[in-house]
Coordinates of C-alpha atoms in Angstrom, one line a residue:
Chain F
X1 CA -35.0 -118.0 -39.2
X2 CA -32.7 -118.7 -42.1
X3 CA -31.1 -115.9 -44.0
X4 CA -30.5 -117.1 -47.5
X5 CA -27.6 -115.9 -49.5
X6 CA -25.3 -116.9 -52.4
X7 CA -21.6 -117.3 -53.0
X8 CA -20.2 -117.3 -56.5
X9 CA -16.7 -118.4 -57.2
X10 CA -15.3 -116.1 -60.0
X11 CA -12.3 -118.4 -60.3
X12 CA -14.6 -121.1 -61.6
X13 CA -17.2 -119.1 -63.5
X14 CA -16.6 -119.3 -67.3
X15 CA -19.6 -117.1 -68.3
X16 CA -21.4 -119.8 -70.1
X17 CA -24.8 -118.3 -69.3
X18 CA -26.3 -121.6 -68.3
X19 CA -27.6 -119.9 -65.1
X20 CA -29.3 -117.2 -67.3
X21 CA -31.0 -119.9 -69.5
X22 CA -32.0 -122.0 -66.5
X23 CA -33.6 -119.0 -64.8
X24 CA -35.6 -118.0 -67.9
X25 CA -36.8 -121.6 -68.4
X26 CA -37.6 -122.2 -64.7
X27 CA -39.4 -118.9 -64.1
X28 CA -40.9 -118.2 -67.6
X29 CA -39.0 -115.0 -67.8
X30 CA -40.4 -113.1 -70.8
X31 CA -38.4 -112.6 -73.9
X32 CA -36.1 -109.6 -73.8
X33 CA -36.0 -109.6 -70.0
X34 CA -33.5 -111.0 -67.6
X35 CA -33.7 -111.9 -63.9
X36 CA -30.0 -112.8 -63.9
X37 CA -27.2 -111.9 -66.3
X38 CA -23.4 -112.1 -66.8
X39 CA -21.1 -109.2 -66.2
X40 CA -17.4 -109.2 -67.2
X41 CA -15.3 -107.0 -64.9
X42 CA -11.7 -106.0 -65.2
X43 CA -9.9 -105.2 -61.9
X44 CA -6.6 -103.4 -61.3
X45 CA -4.1 -101.7 -63.6
X46 CA -1.8 -103.1 -66.3
X47 CA 0.2 -105.2 -65.8
X48 CA -1.5 -106.3 -62.6
X49 CA -4.9 -107.0 -64.1
X50 CA -7.4 -109.7 -63.5
X51 CA -10.7 -110.5 -65.1
X52 CA -13.8 -111.4 -63.1
X53 CA -16.9 -113.0 -64.6
X54 CA -19.9 -112.4 -62.4
X55 CA -23.3 -114.0 -62.5
X56 CA -25.5 -111.1 -61.2
X57 CA -29.1 -110.9 -60.0
X58 CA -31.1 -109.3 -57.2
X59 CA -28.9 -109.3 -54.1
X60 CA -31.8 -109.9 -51.6
X61 CA -30.2 -107.2 -49.4
X62 CA -30.6 -107.1 -45.7
X63 CA -31.3 -103.3 -45.9
X64 CA -33.9 -103.2 -48.7
X65 CA -34.6 -99.8 -50.3
X66 CA -37.0 -101.5 -52.7
X67 CA -39.2 -102.8 -49.9
X68 CA -39.0 -99.5 -48.0
X69 CA -40.2 -97.4 -50.9
X70 CA -43.0 -99.7 -52.1
X71 CA -46.3 -97.8 -51.4
X72 CA -48.5 -100.9 -51.3
X73 CA -46.4 -103.5 -49.6
X74 CA -46.1 -105.6 -52.8
X75 CA -42.4 -105.7 -52.4
X76 CA -41.8 -107.6 -49.2
X77 CA -39.3 -109.7 -47.3
X78 CA -40.5 -113.3 -47.3
X79 CA -40.8 -115.3 -44.1
X80 CA -38.6 -118.1 -45.5
X81 CA -35.0 -117.1 -45.7
X82 CA -35.6 -113.3 -45.7
X83 CA -35.9 -113.5 -49.5
X84 CA -37.1 -110.3 -51.2
X85 CA -40.2 -110.9 -53.3
X86 CA -42.9 -109.0 -55.2
X87 CA -46.6 -109.8 -54.7
X88 CA -47.8 -109.4 -58.3
X89 CA -51.5 -108.6 -57.4
X90 CA -50.4 -105.8 -55.0
X91 CA -48.0 -104.1 -57.4
X92 CA -49.3 -100.9 -59.1
X93 CA -46.3 -100.6 -61.4
X94 CA -45.1 -97.3 -60.0
X95 CA -41.5 -98.3 -60.6
X96 CA -40.2 -96.7 -57.4
X97 CA -38.5 -100.0 -56.5
X98 CA -36.7 -100.1 -59.9
X99 CA -35.3 -96.6 -59.2
X100 CA -34.4 -97.5 -55.6
X101 CA -32.3 -100.5 -56.5
X102 CA -28.6 -99.6 -56.8
X103 CA -28.1 -102.9 -58.8
X104 CA -30.8 -102.2 -61.4
X105 CA -31.9 -105.8 -60.7
X106 CA -35.6 -105.2 -61.3
X107 CA -37.6 -104.7 -64.4
X108 CA -41.3 -104.3 -65.4
X109 CA -42.8 -107.6 -66.5
X110 CA -44.9 -107.2 -69.7
X111 CA -48.0 -107.9 -67.5
X112 CA -47.2 -104.6 -65.6
X113 CA -45.8 -105.7 -62.3
X114 CA -42.2 -105.3 -61.0
X115 CA -40.3 -108.5 -61.5
X116 CA -36.9 -109.9 -60.3
X117 CA -35.0 -112.9 -59.0
X118 CA -36.8 -114.8 -56.3
X119 CA -33.9 -117.2 -55.4
X120 CA -36.3 -119.7 -56.9
X121 CA -38.1 -119.8 -53.5
X122 CA -40.7 -122.1 -54.9
X123 CA -38.0 -124.8 -55.3
X124 CA -36.0 -123.9 -52.2
X125 CA -39.2 -124.4 -50.0
X126 CA -39.3 -127.9 -51.4
X127 CA -35.7 -128.5 -50.4
X128 CA -34.2 -128.0 -53.9
X129 CA -31.6 -125.5 -55.1
X130 CA -32.3 -122.3 -57.2
X131 CA -32.3 -123.2 -60.9
X132 CA -29.1 -121.2 -61.6
X133 CA -27.2 -123.0 -58.9
X134 CA -28.4 -126.4 -59.8
X135 CA -27.4 -126.2 -63.5
X136 CA -24.0 -124.5 -63.2
X137 CA -21.6 -126.8 -65.0
X138 CA -18.5 -125.6 -63.2
X139 CA -20.3 -125.7 -59.8
X140 CA -19.2 -122.1 -59.1
X141 CA -22.4 -121.1 -57.4
X142 CA -23.3 -122.0 -53.8
X143 CA -26.6 -121.3 -52.0
X144 CA -27.4 -121.5 -48.3
X145 CA -28.1 -120.0 -44.9
X146 CA -25.7 -117.1 -44.1
X147 CA -26.7 -117.2 -40.4
X148 CA -25.6 -120.9 -40.1
X149 CA -21.8 -120.9 -39.5
X150 CA -21.7 -124.5 -40.6
X151 CA -23.3 -123.9 -44.0
X152 CA -21.2 -124.1 -47.1
X153 CA -21.7 -120.4 -48.0
X154 CA -20.7 -119.3 -44.5
X155 CA -17.6 -121.4 -44.6
X156 CA -16.6 -120.1 -48.0
X157 CA -17.1 -116.5 -47.0
X158 CA -15.0 -117.1 -43.9
X159 CA -12.2 -118.9 -45.7
X160 CA -11.9 -117.2 -49.1
X161 CA -11.2 -113.6 -50.2
X162 CA -14.6 -112.2 -51.3
X163 CA -16.6 -109.1 -52.0
X164 CA -20.2 -108.1 -52.4
X165 CA -21.3 -105.6 -55.1
X166 CA -21.5 -101.9 -54.4
X167 CA -21.2 -102.2 -50.6
X168 CA -20.9 -98.4 -50.5
X169 CA -24.6 -98.2 -51.4
X170 CA -25.3 -99.5 -47.8
X171 CA -27.8 -102.1 -48.7
X172 CA -25.9 -105.0 -47.2
X173 CA -26.2 -107.4 -50.2
X174 CA -26.3 -111.1 -49.6
X175 CA -24.4 -112.3 -52.7
X176 CA -20.7 -112.6 -52.3
X177 CA -18.1 -113.1 -55.1
X178 CA -15.0 -115.2 -54.3
X179 CA -11.9 -113.8 -55.9
Chain R
X1 CA -13.1 -102.0 -60.7
X2 CA -14.3 -101.3 -64.2
X3 CA -17.4 -103.0 -65.7
X4 CA -16.6 -104.1 -69.3
X5 CA -19.6 -106.0 -70.6
X6 CA -23.0 -107.1 -69.5
X7 CA -25.5 -109.5 -71.0
X8 CA -28.4 -107.7 -69.4
X9 CA -30.7 -105.7 -71.7
X10 CA -33.9 -105.1 -69.7
X11 CA -36.3 -102.5 -71.2
X12 CA -36.3 -99.2 -69.3
X13 CA -33.1 -100.2 -67.4
X14 CA -30.3 -100.6 -70.0
X15 CA -28.1 -99.0 -71.1
X16 CA -29.1 -96.4 -68.4
X17 CA -32.2 -96.3 -66.3
X18 CA -35.2 -94.5 -67.8
X19 CA -38.2 -95.9 -66.0
X20 CA -39.9 -92.5 -65.6
X21 CA -40.6 -90.5 -68.8
X22 CA -42.6 -87.2 -69.0
X23 CA -45.4 -88.2 -66.7
X24 CA -43.5 -88.0 -63.4
X25 CA -41.8 -84.6 -64.1
X26 CA -45.2 -83.2 -65.1
X27 CA -46.8 -84.6 -62.0
X28 CA -44.0 -83.2 -59.7
X29 CA -44.3 -79.8 -61.4
X30 CA -48.1 -79.6 -61.1
X31 CA -47.9 -81.0 -57.5
X32 CA -45.4 -78.3 -56.6
X33 CA -47.4 -75.6 -58.4
X34 CA -50.6 -76.6 -56.5
X35 CA -48.6 -76.7 -53.2
X36 CA -47.4 -73.2 -53.8
X37 CA -50.9 -72.0 -54.6
X38 CA -52.3 -73.6 -51.5
X39 CA -49.6 -72.0 -49.3
X40 CA -50.1 -68.5 -50.8
X41 CA -53.8 -68.7 -50.8
X42 CA -53.8 -70.1 -47.2
X43 CA -51.5 -67.4 -46.0
X44 CA -53.8 -64.6 -47.2
X45 CA -56.8 -66.3 -45.8
X46 CA -55.1 -66.9 -42.4
X47 CA -53.8 -63.4 -42.1
X48 CA -57.3 -62.0 -43.0
X49 CA -55.9 -60.1 -46.0
X50 CA -58.1 -61.9 -48.5
X51 CA -60.8 -59.2 -49.0
X52 CA -59.2 -57.5 -52.0
X53 CA -57.2 -60.5 -53.2
X54 CA -59.7 -62.0 -55.7
X55 CA -57.2 -64.0 -57.6
X56 CA -55.3 -65.4 -54.7
X57 CA -58.4 -66.4 -52.7
X58 CA -61.1 -67.1 -55.2
X59 CA -59.4 -68.1 -58.5
X60 CA -56.5 -70.2 -57.2
X61 CA -58.6 -72.9 -55.5
X62 CA -60.4 -73.8 -58.8
X63 CA -57.2 -73.7 -60.7
X64 CA -55.6 -75.9 -58.0
X65 CA -58.3 -78.5 -58.3
X66 CA -58.0 -78.7 -62.1
X67 CA -54.2 -78.8 -62.1
X68 CA -54.0 -81.3 -59.2
X69 CA -56.4 -83.6 -61.1
X70 CA -54.3 -83.3 -64.2
X71 CA -51.2 -84.1 -62.2
X72 CA -52.8 -87.2 -60.7
X73 CA -54.0 -88.3 -64.1
X74 CA -50.4 -87.9 -65.4
X75 CA -49.2 -90.0 -62.4
X76 CA -51.9 -92.6 -63.3
X77 CA -50.7 -92.7 -66.9
X78 CA -47.2 -93.6 -65.6
X79 CA -48.4 -96.7 -63.7
X80 CA -47.7 -100.0 -65.4
X81 CA -50.3 -102.0 -63.5
X82 CA -53.1 -99.5 -63.7
X83 CA -56.0 -101.6 -62.6
X84 CA -54.3 -102.2 -59.3
X85 CA -54.0 -98.5 -58.5
X86 CA -56.6 -98.9 -55.7
X87 CA -54.0 -100.9 -53.8
X88 CA -52.5 -97.5 -52.8
X89 CA -55.4 -97.0 -50.5
X90 CA -55.6 -100.4 -48.8
X91 CA -52.5 -99.7 -46.7
X92 CA -50.3 -97.0 -45.3
X93 CA -46.5 -97.6 -45.5
X94 CA -44.7 -95.3 -43.2
X95 CA -41.3 -95.9 -44.9
X96 CA -42.7 -95.1 -48.4
X97 CA -42.8 -91.4 -49.5
X98 CA -45.2 -92.5 -52.3
X99 CA -47.6 -93.9 -49.8
X100 CA -47.4 -90.7 -47.8
X101 CA -48.1 -88.8 -51.1
X102 CA -51.1 -90.9 -52.0
X103 CA -52.7 -90.1 -48.6
X104 CA -51.7 -86.4 -48.6
X105 CA -53.3 -86.1 -52.0
X106 CA -56.6 -87.5 -50.6
X107 CA -56.4 -84.9 -47.8
X108 CA -55.5 -82.0 -50.1
X109 CA -58.8 -82.2 -52.1
X110 CA -61.2 -81.4 -49.3
X111 CA -59.0 -78.6 -48.1
X112 CA -58.9 -77.0 -51.5
X113 CA -62.7 -77.5 -51.8
X114 CA -63.2 -75.9 -48.4
X115 CA -61.2 -72.9 -49.7
X116 CA -63.3 -72.8 -52.9
X117 CA -66.5 -72.9 -50.9
X118 CA -65.6 -69.5 -49.3
X119 CA -66.7 -68.0 -52.6
X120 CA -67.7 -70.7 -55.1
X121 CA -67.1 -69.8 -58.8
X122 CA -70.2 -68.3 -60.4
X123 CA -70.7 -71.1 -63.0
X124 CA -70.9 -73.7 -60.2
X125 CA -72.9 -71.5 -57.7
X126 CA -75.5 -70.8 -60.4
X127 CA -76.2 -74.5 -60.6
X128 CA -76.1 -75.3 -56.9
X129 CA -77.8 -72.4 -55.1
X130 CA -77.3 -74.1 -51.7
X131 CA -73.6 -73.3 -52.0
X132 CA -74.5 -69.7 -51.0
X133 CA -75.7 -71.0 -47.6
X134 CA -72.4 -72.8 -47.1
X135 CA -70.6 -69.6 -48.1
X136 CA -72.6 -67.6 -45.6
X137 CA -72.0 -70.2 -42.9
X138 CA -68.2 -70.0 -43.4
X139 CA -68.1 -66.2 -43.5
X140 CA -70.1 -66.0 -40.2
X141 CA -67.3 -67.9 -38.5
X142 CA -63.9 -66.1 -38.6
X143 CA -62.3 -69.0 -36.7
X144 CA -63.4 -71.4 -39.4
X145 CA -61.9 -69.2 -42.1
X146 CA -58.6 -69.1 -40.2
X147 CA -58.7 -72.9 -40.0
X148 CA -59.2 -73.2 -43.7
X149 CA -56.2 -70.9 -44.2
X150 CA -54.0 -72.9 -41.8
X151 CA -55.0 -76.3 -43.3
X152 CA -54.3 -75.0 -46.8
X153 CA -50.8 -73.8 -45.8
X154 CA -50.1 -77.1 -43.9
X155 CA -51.4 -79.5 -46.6
X156 CA -49.8 -77.3 -49.3
X157 CA -46.5 -77.5 -47.4
X158 CA -46.7 -81.3 -47.0
X159 CA -47.5 -81.7 -50.7
X160 CA -44.6 -79.5 -51.8
X161 CA -42.2 -81.2 -49.4
X162 CA -43.3 -84.7 -50.5
X163 CA -42.6 -84.1 -54.2
X164 CA -38.9 -83.6 -53.3
X165 CA -38.7 -86.3 -50.6
X166 CA -40.1 -88.8 -53.0
X167 CA -36.9 -88.6 -55.0
X168 CA -34.4 -87.7 -52.3
X169 CA -35.0 -90.9 -50.3
X170 CA -33.6 -93.0 -53.1
X171 CA -30.0 -93.5 -52.1
X172 CA -29.3 -95.5 -55.2
X173 CA -29.6 -92.3 -57.4
X174 CA -26.8 -90.0 -56.1
X175 CA -28.2 -86.8 -57.8
X176 CA -31.5 -87.2 -55.9
X177 CA -29.9 -88.2 -52.6
X178 CA -29.8 -84.7 -51.2
X179 CA -31.7 -83.2 -48.3
X180 CA -31.9 -80.0 -50.3
X181 CA -34.2 -81.4 -52.9
X182 CA -37.4 -80.9 -51.0
X183 CA -36.4 -77.3 -50.3
X184 CA -35.7 -76.8 -54.0
X185 CA -39.0 -78.2 -55.1
X186 CA -41.0 -76.4 -52.4
X187 CA -39.4 -73.0 -53.2
X188 CA -39.8 -73.7 -56.9
X189 CA -43.5 -74.5 -56.3
X190 CA -44.0 -71.3 -54.4
X191 CA -42.1 -69.3 -57.1
X192 CA -44.2 -70.8 -60.0
X193 CA -47.4 -70.2 -58.0
X194 CA -46.5 -66.6 -57.3
X195 CA -45.6 -66.2 -61.0
X196 CA -49.0 -67.6 -62.0
X197 CA -50.9 -65.0 -59.8
X198 CA -48.5 -62.3 -61.1
X199 CA -49.6 -63.3 -64.6
X200 CA -53.4 -63.7 -64.2
X201 CA -54.3 -61.3 -61.4
X202 CA -56.5 -58.4 -62.6
X203 CA -55.9 -56.2 -59.5
X204 CA -52.7 -54.1 -59.8
X205 CA -51.8 -54.2 -56.1
X206 CA -52.3 -58.0 -56.0
X207 CA -50.1 -58.4 -59.1
X208 CA -47.4 -56.2 -57.7
X209 CA -47.4 -57.9 -54.3
X210 CA -47.0 -61.4 -55.8
X211 CA -44.3 -60.2 -58.2
X212 CA -42.4 -59.0 -55.1
X213 CA -43.0 -62.3 -53.4
X214 CA -41.8 -64.1 -56.5
X215 CA -38.6 -62.1 -56.5
X216 CA -38.0 -63.3 -53.0
X217 CA -38.7 -67.0 -53.9
X218 CA -36.5 -66.8 -57.0
X219 CA -33.6 -65.3 -54.9
X220 CA -34.0 -68.2 -52.4
X221 CA -34.1 -70.7 -55.3
X222 CA -30.7 -69.5 -56.6
X223 CA -29.2 -70.1 -53.1
X224 CA -30.9 -73.5 -52.8
X225 CA -29.7 -74.6 -56.3
X226 CA -26.2 -73.5 -55.3
X227 CA -26.4 -75.4 -51.9
X228 CA -27.7 -78.5 -53.7
X229 CA -24.7 -78.6 -56.0
X230 CA -22.2 -77.7 -53.3
X231 CA -23.6 -80.5 -51.1
X232 CA -23.1 -83.0 -53.9
X233 CA -19.7 -81.7 -54.8
X234 CA -18.4 -82.1 -51.2
X235 CA -19.8 -85.6 -50.9
X236 CA -18.6 -89.0 -52.2
X237 CA -17.2 -89.7 -55.7
X238 CA -20.6 -90.9 -57.1
X239 CA -22.2 -87.7 -55.8
X240 CA -19.5 -85.5 -57.3
X241 CA -20.1 -87.3 -60.6
X242 CA -23.9 -86.7 -60.2
X243 CA -23.3 -83.0 -59.7
X244 CA -21.1 -82.9 -62.8
X245 CA -24.1 -84.1 -64.9
X246 CA -25.6 -80.6 -64.2
X247 CA -22.4 -78.6 -64.1
X248 CA -20.6 -79.6 -67.3
X249 CA -22.2 -82.9 -68.2
X250 CA -24.9 -83.9 -70.7
X251 CA -27.6 -82.1 -68.8
X252 CA -25.6 -78.9 -68.3
X253 CA -26.7 -76.9 -71.3
X254 CA -30.4 -77.3 -70.5
X255 CA -29.8 -76.8 -66.8
X256 CA -27.8 -73.5 -67.2
X257 CA -29.9 -72.1 -70.0
X258 CA -33.4 -73.1 -69.2
X259 CA -33.4 -73.5 -65.4
X260 CA -30.8 -71.1 -64.1
X261 CA -30.8 -68.5 -66.9
X262 CA -34.3 -68.3 -68.3
X263 CA -36.1 -69.9 -65.3
X264 CA -34.6 -67.8 -62.5
X265 CA -32.0 -65.1 -63.2
X266 CA -33.6 -63.3 -66.3
X267 CA -37.2 -63.3 -64.9
X268 CA -35.8 -62.1 -61.6
X269 CA -34.1 -59.2 -63.3
X270 CA -37.2 -58.4 -65.3
X271 CA -39.5 -58.6 -62.3
X272 CA -37.1 -56.4 -60.2
X273 CA -37.3 -53.8 -62.9
X274 CA -41.1 -54.1 -63.0
X275 CA -41.7 -53.8 -59.2
X276 CA -39.3 -50.7 -59.2
X277 CA -41.5 -49.2 -62.0
X278 CA -38.7 -49.1 -64.5
X279 CA -40.6 -51.3 -67.0
X280 CA -44.2 -52.5 -67.2
X281 CA -45.5 -55.8 -65.8
X282 CA -45.8 -58.3 -68.7
X283 CA -46.5 -62.0 -68.8
X284 CA -43.0 -62.7 -70.1
X285 CA -41.2 -63.1 -66.8
X286 CA -43.9 -65.2 -65.1
X287 CA -44.1 -67.5 -68.2
X288 CA -40.3 -68.0 -68.0
X289 CA -40.5 -68.8 -64.3
X290 CA -43.3 -71.4 -64.9
X291 CA -41.6 -73.0 -67.9
X292 CA -38.3 -73.0 -65.9
X293 CA -40.0 -74.8 -63.0
X294 CA -41.3 -77.5 -65.4
X295 CA -37.9 -78.0 -67.1
X296 CA -36.2 -78.2 -63.6
X297 CA -38.4 -81.2 -62.8
X298 CA -37.6 -82.8 -66.2
X299 CA -33.9 -82.3 -65.7
X300 CA -33.8 -83.5 -62.1
X301 CA -35.9 -86.6 -62.9
X302 CA -33.9 -87.6 -66.1
X303 CA -30.4 -86.7 -64.8
X304 CA -31.2 -88.5 -61.5
X305 CA -32.1 -91.7 -63.3
X306 CA -28.8 -91.4 -65.2
X307 CA -26.8 -90.9 -62.0
X308 CA -25.7 -94.3 -60.6
X309 CA -23.1 -96.0 -58.5
X310 CA -21.9 -98.2 -61.4
X311 CA -21.9 -95.3 -64.0
X312 CA -19.4 -93.5 -61.7
X313 CA -16.8 -95.9 -63.0
X314 CA -17.2 -94.8 -66.6
X315 CA -16.5 -91.1 -66.1

C-alpha cells in the first residue's frame, strides 16, 4: 500500500499563496477558513540567518493522535495512501481532534464537522495531483509515495537536506521541507 | 527556529487555540463532583455504615443524577455537530478516552439509580408506590447492598479518572500531558463531593466526618498539584513553558489565588479549626472548595489549550 507524502522546497517557494487559493477553490473551503496556509520562518542567529517560506497543512502523520482520540471513528486513515480523512456524517463536532493535533491543522467547518486537508484524495484517486501541487508556479511542491524508493519525493528526501515540522511531538509527519 | 508570520486565521484556532469554552470545564467539574459523590456514597454502603448517614446514602444519589445530567447537557451544548451525537453509541474506540467516557456515563446512570432505589426520595416514592417493594427487596439482600456499594465506588472511580485522562492523553498540549492529571481531578472530585456533604448534611456526626475526610483530600490535592508542576518543570522545554503558565504566566494570578489559596489552603485551615472545635462549622469553607474545584477545571482547560509546541518559541 502506498504511503502518500509531500516534499516542499523552501528554496523555491516564494509565498505567493497560489496553493492556498487553489485549495479553497478545489475543495470549497468556506470563507474565513484555511486547509493550507503560508508561514514565514526565520532560522538561526544574526548574522547567520535564513528565511524559510513554508506552505503548511495537515501532515497526514504516521502516528495519528487525531484518529486515536476520535470517539466515533469519523477521523480515520484512508485505505488509499494512508491519508488521514474525516467522515463528515460520523463527526459529532467534539473538537478532540482539533486539540490533539500539534500542528493546529484542523478547524470546525461551519456545517459542524471537523475539516482539514485531504491531500485532494478525490483527485489523487483519479491519477491527478493535489490542487496545491498542481498550481504551484515555482514547482516547489512534490507529491508521491514515500514507501517507493524510486518516487520523486523519496529521492528528494534522500538527496537534499530536509526537516519535518515539530518532530519532537512524535507524530511522524509526512510533509518534509527541503532547506 | 522562530515563526514570524502566518496567513492562517481559522476560527477557534488562531491566534491561540480556544476550541473549548465554558462547557467542557463545567462538564469536567460536574463529572468529578458526581464521581466523588459516588465513591463516598458507595464506600459507606459497602462498609455497612450507611444507617445513620442520611445525606451520604439517600441525598447524594438524587443530587448525582441531577448534576450528571446537567454535565452531560453542558457537554452536548459544546458539540458542533449536535444531531450526530448518537454516533457516540454506534461504536467503541478503545484508543479514545472520549469513547470510554461516553460508555462509562451510560453505565453510571443505572448504578446511581440502584443506589437511589435503596431509599427513593419521598416525592418520587409517593407517585410510584411499587418502589417500596424494590426497596424492601434490596434491604432483604445484604450481598446486593454491598454490590451496589462496590459498583458505585468502581464506576465513580472510572468516571473521575476519565475526566483527567481525557485531557492527559493529548500530547500536543504540554500542560495536559501529565500522568498526574487524572489523580488531580479524582482527588479534587472527592474533595468537592466531601465539601458538598459537609455543607448540606443535617446530622452533626456526618458533617464532622466528611469535613475530616475533606481535610485529607485537600492535603493530598496540595501534594498532587505540587507533583504535577514538578513533573512538568523537570520535563522538556515545552512542558517547562506550560508549567510557567501556571507559576508566573498569564494564568498564575487565578491559579494561586482561586485554586491554591481560596480553593485549597484557606478552606483547609478553616476546616481544621472547625473539626478541632476552635470555630463553628459554616458553609464558607465548603463553598470555597467547590468554587475552587470549578475554577481549577477552567484554568487547566484554558491554559492547556494555550500551551503548545509552537508557542514555546515565543516565550
